Coordinates of N, CA and C in Angstrom, one line a residue:
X1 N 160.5 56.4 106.5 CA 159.6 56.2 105.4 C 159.5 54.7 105.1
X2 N 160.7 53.7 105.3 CA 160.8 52.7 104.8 C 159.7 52.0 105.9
X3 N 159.4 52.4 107.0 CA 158.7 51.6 107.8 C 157.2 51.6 107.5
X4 N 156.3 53.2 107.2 CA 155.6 52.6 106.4 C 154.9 52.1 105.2
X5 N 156.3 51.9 104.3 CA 156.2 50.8 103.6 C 156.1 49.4 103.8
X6 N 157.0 49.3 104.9 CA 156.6 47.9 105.5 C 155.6 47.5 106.0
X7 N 154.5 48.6 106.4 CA 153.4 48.7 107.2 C 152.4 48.6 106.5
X8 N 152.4 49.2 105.4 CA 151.5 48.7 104.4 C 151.6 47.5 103.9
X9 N 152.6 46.9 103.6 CA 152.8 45.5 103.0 C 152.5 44.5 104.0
X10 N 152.7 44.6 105.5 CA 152.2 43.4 106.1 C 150.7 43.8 106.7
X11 N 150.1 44.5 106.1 CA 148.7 45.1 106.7 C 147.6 44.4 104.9
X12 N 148.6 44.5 104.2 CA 148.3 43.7 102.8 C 148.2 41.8 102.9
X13 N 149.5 41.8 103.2 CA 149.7 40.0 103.5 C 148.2 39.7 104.7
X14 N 148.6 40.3 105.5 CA 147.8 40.0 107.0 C 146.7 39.8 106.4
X15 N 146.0 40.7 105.6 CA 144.5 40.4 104.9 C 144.3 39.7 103.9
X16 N 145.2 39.2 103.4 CA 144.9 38.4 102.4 C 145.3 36.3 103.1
X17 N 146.0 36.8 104.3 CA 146.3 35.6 105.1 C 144.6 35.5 106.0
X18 N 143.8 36.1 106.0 CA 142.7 36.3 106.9 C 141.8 36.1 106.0
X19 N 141.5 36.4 104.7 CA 141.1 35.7 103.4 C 141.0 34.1 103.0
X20 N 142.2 34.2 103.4 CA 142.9 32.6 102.9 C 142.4 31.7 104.2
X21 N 142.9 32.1 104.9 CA 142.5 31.0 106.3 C 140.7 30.8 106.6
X22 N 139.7 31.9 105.8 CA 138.5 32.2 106.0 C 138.1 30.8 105.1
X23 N 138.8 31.1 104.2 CA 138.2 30.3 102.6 C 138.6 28.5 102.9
X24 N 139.4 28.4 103.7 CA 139.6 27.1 104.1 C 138.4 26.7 105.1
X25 N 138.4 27.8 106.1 CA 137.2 27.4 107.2 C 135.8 27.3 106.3
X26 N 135.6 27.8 105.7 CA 134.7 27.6 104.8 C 134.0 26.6 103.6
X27 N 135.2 25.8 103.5 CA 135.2 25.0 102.4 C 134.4 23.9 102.7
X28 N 133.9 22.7 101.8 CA 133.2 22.0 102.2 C 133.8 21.0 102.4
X29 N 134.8 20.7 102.5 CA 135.6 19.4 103.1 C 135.7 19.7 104.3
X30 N 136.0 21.0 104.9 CA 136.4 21.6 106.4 C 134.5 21.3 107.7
X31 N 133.5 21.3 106.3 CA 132.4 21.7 107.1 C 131.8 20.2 107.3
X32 N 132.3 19.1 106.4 CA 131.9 17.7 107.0 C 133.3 17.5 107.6
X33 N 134.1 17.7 107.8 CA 134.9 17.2 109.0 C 134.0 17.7 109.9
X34 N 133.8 19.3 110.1 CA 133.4 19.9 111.2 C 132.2 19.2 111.4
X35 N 131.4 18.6 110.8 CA 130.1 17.8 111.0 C 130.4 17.0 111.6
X36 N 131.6 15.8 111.2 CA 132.0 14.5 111.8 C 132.5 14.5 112.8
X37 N 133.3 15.5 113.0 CA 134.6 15.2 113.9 C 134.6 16.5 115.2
X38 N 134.1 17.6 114.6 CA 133.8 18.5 115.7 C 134.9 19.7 115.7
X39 N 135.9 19.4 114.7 CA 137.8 19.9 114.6 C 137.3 20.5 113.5
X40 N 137.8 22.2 113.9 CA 138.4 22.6 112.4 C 139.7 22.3 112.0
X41 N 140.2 23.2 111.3 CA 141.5 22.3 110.5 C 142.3 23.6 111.0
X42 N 143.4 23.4 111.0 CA 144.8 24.0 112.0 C 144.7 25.4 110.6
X43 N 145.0 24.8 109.5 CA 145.5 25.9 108.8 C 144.6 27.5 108.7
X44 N 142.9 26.6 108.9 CA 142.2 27.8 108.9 C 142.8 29.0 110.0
X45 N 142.9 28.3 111.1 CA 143.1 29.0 112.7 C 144.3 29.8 112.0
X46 N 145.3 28.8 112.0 CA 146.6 30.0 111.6 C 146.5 30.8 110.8
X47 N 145.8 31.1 109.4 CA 145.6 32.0 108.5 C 144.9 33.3 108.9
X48 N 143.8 32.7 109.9 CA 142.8 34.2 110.5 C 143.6 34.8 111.5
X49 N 144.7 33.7 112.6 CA 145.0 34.5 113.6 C 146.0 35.4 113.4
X50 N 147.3 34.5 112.3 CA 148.4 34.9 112.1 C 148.0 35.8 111.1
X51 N 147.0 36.2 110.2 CA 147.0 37.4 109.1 C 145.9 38.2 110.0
X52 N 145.6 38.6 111.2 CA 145.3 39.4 111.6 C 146.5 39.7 112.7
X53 N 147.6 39.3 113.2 CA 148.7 39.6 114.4 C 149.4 40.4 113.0
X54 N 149.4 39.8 112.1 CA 150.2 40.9 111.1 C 149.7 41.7 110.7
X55 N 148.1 41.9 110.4 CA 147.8 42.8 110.3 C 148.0 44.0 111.3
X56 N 148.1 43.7 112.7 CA 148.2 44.7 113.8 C 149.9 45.5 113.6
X57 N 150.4 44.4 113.5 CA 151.9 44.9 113.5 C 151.9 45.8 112.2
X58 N 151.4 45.6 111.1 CA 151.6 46.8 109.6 C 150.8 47.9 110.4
X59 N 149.8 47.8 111.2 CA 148.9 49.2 111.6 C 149.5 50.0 112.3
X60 N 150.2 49.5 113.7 CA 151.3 49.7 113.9 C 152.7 50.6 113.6
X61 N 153.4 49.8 112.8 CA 154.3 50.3 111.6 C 153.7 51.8 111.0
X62 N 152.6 51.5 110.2 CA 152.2 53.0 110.1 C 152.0 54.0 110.7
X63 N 151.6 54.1 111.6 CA 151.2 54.9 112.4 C 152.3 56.0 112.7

């Protein structure tokens, strides 16, 4: 049972880390770098990739 609890809680984080990493890719400082420079910014990448790998692992866990 305690697993998915766990499962739900990193299926929670994962989405709200996939939220967060969205909202940075999005921002308007991220979109004139991305104008200037061609680079997104590291944290967007890790927030979408790393709160959807955790998302997979809570789906996982539940199951």
């Amino acid at each position: 049972m305690k697993k998915k609890y766990l499962g739900v809680v990193l299926m929670v984080v994962g989405v709200a880390a996939v939220v967060w990493g969205y909202n940075i890719y999005d921002s308007a400082s991220s979109e004139v770098t991305r104008a200037l420079t061609g680079d997104s910014p590291a944290e967007a990448w890790v927030g979408m990739v790393g709160g959807a790998i955790c998302f997979a692992i809570g789906l996982l866990k539940v199951k």
